[in-house]
Tab-separated table of N, CA, C and O in Angstrom:
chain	number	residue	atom	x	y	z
A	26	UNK	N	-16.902	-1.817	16.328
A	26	UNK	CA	-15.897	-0.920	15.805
A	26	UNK	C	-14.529	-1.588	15.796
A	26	UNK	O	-13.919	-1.478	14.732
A	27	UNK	N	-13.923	-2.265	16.784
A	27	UNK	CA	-12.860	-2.727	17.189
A	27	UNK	C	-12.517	-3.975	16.072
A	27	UNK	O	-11.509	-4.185	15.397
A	28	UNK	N	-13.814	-4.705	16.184
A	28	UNK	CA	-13.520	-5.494	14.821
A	28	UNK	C	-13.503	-5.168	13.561
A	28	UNK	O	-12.848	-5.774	12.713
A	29	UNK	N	-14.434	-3.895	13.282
A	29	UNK	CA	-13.859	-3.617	11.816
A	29	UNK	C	-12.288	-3.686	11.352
A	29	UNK	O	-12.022	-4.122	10.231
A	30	UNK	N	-11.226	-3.235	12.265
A	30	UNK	CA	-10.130	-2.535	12.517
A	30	UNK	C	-9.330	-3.175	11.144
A	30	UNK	O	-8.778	-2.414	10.349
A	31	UNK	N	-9.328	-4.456	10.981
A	31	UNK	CA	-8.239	-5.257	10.382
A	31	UNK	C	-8.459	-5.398	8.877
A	31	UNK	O	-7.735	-5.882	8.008
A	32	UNK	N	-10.283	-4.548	8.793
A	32	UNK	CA	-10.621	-4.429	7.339
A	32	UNK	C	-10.450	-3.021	6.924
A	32	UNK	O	-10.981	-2.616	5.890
A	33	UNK	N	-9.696	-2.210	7.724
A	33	UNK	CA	-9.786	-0.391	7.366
A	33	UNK	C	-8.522	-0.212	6.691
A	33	UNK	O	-7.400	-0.330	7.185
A	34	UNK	N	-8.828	0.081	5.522
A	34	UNK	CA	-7.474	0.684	4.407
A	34	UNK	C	-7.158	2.004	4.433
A	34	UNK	O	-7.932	2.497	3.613
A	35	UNK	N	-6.694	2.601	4.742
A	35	UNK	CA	-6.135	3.460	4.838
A	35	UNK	C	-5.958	4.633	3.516
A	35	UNK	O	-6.041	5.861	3.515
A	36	UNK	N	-5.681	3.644	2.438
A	36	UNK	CA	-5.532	4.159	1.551
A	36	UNK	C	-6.780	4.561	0.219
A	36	UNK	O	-6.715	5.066	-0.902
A	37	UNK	N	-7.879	4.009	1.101
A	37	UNK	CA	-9.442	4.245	0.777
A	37	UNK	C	-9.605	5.363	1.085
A	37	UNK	O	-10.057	6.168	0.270
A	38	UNK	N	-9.407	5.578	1.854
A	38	UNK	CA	-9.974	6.699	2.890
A	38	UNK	C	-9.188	7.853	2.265
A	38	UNK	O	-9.911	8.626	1.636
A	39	UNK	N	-7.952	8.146	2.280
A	39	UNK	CA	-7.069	9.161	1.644
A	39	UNK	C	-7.635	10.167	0.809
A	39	UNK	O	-7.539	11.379	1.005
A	40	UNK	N	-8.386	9.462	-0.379
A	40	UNK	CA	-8.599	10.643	-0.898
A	40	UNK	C	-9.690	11.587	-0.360
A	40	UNK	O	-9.715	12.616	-1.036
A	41	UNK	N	-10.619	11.580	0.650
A	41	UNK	CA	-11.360	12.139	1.272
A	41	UNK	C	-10.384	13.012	2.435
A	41	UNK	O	-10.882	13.574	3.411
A	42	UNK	N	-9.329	13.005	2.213
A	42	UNK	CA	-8.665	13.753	3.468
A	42	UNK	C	-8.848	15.575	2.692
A	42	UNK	O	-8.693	16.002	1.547
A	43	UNK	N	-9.190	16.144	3.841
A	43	UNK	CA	-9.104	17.358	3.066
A	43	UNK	C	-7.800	18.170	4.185
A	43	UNK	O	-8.082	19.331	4.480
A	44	UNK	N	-6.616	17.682	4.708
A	44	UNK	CA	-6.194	17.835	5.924
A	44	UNK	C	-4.594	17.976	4.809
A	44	UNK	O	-4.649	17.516	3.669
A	45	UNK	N	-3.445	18.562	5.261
A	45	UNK	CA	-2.787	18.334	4.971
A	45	UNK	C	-1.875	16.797	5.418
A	45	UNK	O	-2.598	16.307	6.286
A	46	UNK	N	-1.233	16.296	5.317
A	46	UNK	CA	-0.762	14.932	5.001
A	46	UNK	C	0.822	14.805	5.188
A	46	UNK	O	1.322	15.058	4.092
A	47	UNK	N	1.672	14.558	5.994
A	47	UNK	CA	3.002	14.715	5.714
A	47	UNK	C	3.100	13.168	6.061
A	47	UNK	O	2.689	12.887	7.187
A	48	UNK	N	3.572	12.117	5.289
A	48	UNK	CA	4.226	10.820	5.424
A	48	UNK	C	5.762	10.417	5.478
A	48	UNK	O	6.149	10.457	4.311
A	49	UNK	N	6.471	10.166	6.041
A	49	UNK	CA	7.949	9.773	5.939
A	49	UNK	C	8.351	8.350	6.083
A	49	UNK	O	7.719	7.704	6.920
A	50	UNK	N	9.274	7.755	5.428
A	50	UNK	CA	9.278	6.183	5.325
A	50	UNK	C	10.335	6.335	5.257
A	50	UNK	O	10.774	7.449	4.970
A	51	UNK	N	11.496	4.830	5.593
A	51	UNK	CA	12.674	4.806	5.423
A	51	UNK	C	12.822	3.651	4.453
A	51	UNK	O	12.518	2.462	4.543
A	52	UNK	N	13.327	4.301	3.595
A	52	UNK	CA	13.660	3.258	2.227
A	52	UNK	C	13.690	1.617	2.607
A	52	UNK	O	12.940	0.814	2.052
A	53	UNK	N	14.670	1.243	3.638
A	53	UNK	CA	15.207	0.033	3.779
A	53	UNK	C	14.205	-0.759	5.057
A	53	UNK	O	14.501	-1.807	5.631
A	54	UNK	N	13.142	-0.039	5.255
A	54	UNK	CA	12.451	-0.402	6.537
A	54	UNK	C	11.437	-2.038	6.115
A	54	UNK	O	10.546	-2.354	5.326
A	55	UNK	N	12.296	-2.732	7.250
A	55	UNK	CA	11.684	-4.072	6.971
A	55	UNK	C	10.594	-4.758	7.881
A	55	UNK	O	10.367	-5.967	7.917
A	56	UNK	N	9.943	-3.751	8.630
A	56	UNK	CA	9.223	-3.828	9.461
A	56	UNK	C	7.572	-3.358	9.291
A	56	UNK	O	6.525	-3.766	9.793
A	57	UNK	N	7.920	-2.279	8.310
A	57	UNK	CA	6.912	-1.385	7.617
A	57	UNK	C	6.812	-1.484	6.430
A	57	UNK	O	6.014	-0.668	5.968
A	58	UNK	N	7.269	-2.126	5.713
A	58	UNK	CA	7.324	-1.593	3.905
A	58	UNK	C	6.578	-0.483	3.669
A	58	UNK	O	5.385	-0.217	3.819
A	59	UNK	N	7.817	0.293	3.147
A	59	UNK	CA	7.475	2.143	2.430
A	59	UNK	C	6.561	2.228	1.436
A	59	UNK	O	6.256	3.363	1.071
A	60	UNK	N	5.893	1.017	0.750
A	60	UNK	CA	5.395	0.915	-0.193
A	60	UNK	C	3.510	1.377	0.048
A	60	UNK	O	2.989	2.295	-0.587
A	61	UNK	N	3.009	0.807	0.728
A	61	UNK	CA	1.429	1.310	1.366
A	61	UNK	C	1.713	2.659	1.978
A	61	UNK	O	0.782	3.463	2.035
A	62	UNK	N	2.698	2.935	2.362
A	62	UNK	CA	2.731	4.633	3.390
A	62	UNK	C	2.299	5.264	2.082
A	62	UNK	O	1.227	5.789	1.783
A	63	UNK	N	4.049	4.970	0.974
A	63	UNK	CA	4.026	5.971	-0.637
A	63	UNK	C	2.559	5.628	-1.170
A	63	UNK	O	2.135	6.527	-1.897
A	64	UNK	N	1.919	4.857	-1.046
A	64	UNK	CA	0.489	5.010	-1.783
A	64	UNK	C	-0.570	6.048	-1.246
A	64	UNK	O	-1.369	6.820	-1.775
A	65	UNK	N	-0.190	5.694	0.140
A	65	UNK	CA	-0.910	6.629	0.715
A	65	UNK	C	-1.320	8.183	0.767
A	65	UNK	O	-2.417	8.740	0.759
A	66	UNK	N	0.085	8.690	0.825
A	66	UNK	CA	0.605	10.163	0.412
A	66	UNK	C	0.187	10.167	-1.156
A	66	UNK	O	-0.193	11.269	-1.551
A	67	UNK	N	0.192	9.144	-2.097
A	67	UNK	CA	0.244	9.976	-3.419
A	67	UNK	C	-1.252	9.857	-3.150
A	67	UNK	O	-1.830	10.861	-3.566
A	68	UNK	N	-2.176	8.852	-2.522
A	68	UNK	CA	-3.863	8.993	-2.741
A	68	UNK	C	-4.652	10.585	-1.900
A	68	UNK	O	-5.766	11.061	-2.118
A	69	UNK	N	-3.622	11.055	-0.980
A	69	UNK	CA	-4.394	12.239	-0.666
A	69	UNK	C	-3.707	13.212	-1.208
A	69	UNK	O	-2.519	13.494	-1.369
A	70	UNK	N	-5.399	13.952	-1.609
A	70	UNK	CA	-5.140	15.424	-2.217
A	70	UNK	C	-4.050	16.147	-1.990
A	70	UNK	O	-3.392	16.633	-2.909
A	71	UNK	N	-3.675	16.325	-0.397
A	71	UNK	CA	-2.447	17.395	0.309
A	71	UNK	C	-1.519	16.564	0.796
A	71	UNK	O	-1.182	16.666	1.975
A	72	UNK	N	-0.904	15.510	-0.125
A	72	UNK	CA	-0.319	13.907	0.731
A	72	UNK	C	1.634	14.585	0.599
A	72	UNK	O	2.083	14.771	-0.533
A	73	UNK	N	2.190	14.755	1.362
A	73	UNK	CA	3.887	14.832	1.145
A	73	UNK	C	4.570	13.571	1.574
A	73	UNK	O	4.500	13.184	2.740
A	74	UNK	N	5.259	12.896	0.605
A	74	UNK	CA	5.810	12.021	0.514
A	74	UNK	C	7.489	12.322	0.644
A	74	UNK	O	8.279	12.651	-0.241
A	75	UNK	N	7.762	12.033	2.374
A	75	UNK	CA	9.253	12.152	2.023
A	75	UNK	C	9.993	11.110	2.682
A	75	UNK	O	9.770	10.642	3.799
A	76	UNK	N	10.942	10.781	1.826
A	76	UNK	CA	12.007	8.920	2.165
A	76	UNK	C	13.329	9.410	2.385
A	76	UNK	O	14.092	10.203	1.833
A	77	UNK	N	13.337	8.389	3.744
A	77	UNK	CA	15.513	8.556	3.934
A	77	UNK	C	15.522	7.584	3.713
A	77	UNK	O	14.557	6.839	3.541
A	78	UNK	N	16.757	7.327	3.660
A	78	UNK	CA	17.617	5.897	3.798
A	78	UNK	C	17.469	5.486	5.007
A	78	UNK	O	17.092	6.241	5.903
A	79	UNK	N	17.764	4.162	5.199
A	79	UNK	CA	17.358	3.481	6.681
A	79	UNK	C	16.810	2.489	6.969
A	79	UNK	O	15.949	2.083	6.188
A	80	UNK	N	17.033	1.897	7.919
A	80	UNK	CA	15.488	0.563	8.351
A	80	UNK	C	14.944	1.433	9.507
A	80	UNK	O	15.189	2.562	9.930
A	81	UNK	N	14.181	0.524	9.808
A	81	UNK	CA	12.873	0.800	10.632
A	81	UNK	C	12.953	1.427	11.386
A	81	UNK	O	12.068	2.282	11.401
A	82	UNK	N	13.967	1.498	12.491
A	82	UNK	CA	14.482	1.925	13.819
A	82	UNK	C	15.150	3.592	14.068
A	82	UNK	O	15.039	4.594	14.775
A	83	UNK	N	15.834	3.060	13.012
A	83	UNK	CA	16.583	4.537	12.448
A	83	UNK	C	16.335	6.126	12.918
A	83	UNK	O	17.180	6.898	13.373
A	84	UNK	N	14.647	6.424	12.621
A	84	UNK	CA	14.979	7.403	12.880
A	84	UNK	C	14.143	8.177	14.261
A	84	UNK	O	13.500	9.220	14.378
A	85	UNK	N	14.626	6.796	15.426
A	85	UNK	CA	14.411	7.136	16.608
A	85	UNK	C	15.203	7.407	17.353
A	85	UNK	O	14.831	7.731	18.481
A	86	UNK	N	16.532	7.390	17.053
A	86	UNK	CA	18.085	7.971	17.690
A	86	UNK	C	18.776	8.671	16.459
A	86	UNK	O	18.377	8.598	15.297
A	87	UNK	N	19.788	9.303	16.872
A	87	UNK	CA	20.809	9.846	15.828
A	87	UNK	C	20.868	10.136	14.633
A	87	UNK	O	20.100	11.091	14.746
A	88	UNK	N	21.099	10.138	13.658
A	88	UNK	CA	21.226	10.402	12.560
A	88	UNK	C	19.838	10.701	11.718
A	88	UNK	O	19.454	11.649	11.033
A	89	UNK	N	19.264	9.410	12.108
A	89	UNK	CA	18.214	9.324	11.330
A	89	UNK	C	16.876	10.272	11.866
A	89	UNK	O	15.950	10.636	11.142
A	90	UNK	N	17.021	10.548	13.235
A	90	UNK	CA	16.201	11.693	13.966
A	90	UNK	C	16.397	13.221	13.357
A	90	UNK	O	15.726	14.103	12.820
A	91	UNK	N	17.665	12.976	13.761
A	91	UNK	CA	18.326	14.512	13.457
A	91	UNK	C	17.704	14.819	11.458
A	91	UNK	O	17.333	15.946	11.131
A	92	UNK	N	17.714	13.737	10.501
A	92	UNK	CA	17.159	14.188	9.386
A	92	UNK	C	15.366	14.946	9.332
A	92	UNK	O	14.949	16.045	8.966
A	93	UNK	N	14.650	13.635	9.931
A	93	UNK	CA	13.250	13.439	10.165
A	93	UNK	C	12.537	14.846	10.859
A	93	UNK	O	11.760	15.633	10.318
A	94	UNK	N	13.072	14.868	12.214
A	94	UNK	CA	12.879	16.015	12.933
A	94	UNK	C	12.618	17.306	12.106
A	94	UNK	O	11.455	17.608	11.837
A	95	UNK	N	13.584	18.023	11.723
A	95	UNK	CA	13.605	19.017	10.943
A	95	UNK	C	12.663	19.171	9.600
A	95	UNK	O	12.242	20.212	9.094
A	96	UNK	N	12.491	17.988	9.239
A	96	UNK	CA	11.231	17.822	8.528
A	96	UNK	C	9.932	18.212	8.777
A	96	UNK	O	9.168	18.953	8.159
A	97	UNK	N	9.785	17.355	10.151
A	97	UNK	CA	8.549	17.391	10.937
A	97	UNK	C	7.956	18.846	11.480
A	97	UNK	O	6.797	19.123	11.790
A	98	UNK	N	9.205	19.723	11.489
A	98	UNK	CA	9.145	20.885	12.086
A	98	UNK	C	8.562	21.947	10.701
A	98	UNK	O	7.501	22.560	10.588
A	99	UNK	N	9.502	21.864	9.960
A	99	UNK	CA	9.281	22.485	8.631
A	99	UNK	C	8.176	22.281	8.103
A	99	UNK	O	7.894	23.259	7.411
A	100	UNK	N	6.881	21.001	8.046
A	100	UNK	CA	6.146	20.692	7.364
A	100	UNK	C	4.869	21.579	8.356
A	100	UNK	O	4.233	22.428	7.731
A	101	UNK	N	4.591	21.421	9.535
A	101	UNK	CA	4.447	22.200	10.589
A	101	UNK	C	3.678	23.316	10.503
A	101	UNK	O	2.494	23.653	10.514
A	102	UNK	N	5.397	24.031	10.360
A	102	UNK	CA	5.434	25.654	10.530
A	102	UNK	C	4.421	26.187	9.371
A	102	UNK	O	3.528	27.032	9.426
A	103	UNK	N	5.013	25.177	8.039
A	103	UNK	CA	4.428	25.179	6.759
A	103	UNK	C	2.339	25.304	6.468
A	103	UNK	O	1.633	26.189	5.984
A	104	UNK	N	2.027	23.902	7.075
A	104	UNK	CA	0.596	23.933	7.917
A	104	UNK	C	0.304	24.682	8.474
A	104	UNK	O	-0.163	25.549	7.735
A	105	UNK	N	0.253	25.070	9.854
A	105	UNK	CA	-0.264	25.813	10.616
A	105	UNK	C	0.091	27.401	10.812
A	105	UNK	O	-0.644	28.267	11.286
A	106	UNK	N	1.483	27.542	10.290
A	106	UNK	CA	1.530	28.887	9.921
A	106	UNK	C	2.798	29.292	11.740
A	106	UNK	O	2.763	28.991	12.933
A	107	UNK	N	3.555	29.969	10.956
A	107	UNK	CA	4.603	30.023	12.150
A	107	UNK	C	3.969	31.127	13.318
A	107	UNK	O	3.191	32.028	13.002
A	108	UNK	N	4.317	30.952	14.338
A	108	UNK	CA	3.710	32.129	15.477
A	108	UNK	C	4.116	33.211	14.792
A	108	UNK	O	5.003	33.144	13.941
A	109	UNK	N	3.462	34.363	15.125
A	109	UNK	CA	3.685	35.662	15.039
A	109	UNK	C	4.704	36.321	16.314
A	109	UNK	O	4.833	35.985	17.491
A	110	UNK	N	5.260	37.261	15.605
A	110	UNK	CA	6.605	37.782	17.048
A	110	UNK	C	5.672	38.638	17.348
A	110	UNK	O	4.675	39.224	16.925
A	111	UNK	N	6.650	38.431	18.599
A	111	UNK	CA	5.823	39.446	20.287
A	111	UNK	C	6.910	40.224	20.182
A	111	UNK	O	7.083	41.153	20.971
């Protein structure tokens, strides 16, 4: 299994996702290129493709958190459906 690892595409697999999909990339990220994530999201059925500005790091402190986060939350609530009030 462990050796398959370095032959698994990711973006094979995608369209068999029947899961919803939220991807986020930072435009300027030189560590990751946004380019295989964006394939990714457009190859699954339920794929959301959303880009900030930024490199790689970005949006693990400040600014770039504070965008991402609220995303992450929203896409979420969106999926799984917000709690019901008590």
């Amino acid at each position: 299994m462990i050796l398959s690892l370095p032959f698994f595409r990711a973006v094979v697999a995608a369209p068999r996702l029947t899961c919803p999909l939220l991807v986020q990339v930072m435009d300027h990220d030189d560590l990751t290129p946004p380019g295989p994530a964006a394939a990714l999201a457009a190859a699954a059925p339920h794929g959301k493709l959303l880009a900030y500005p930024g490199g790689h790091w970005d949006p693990y402190v400040g600014e770039g958190f504070d965008q991402l986060v609220p995303d992450q939350i929203a896409f979420l609530k969106r999926t799984l459906g917000a709690p019901a009030a008590r």
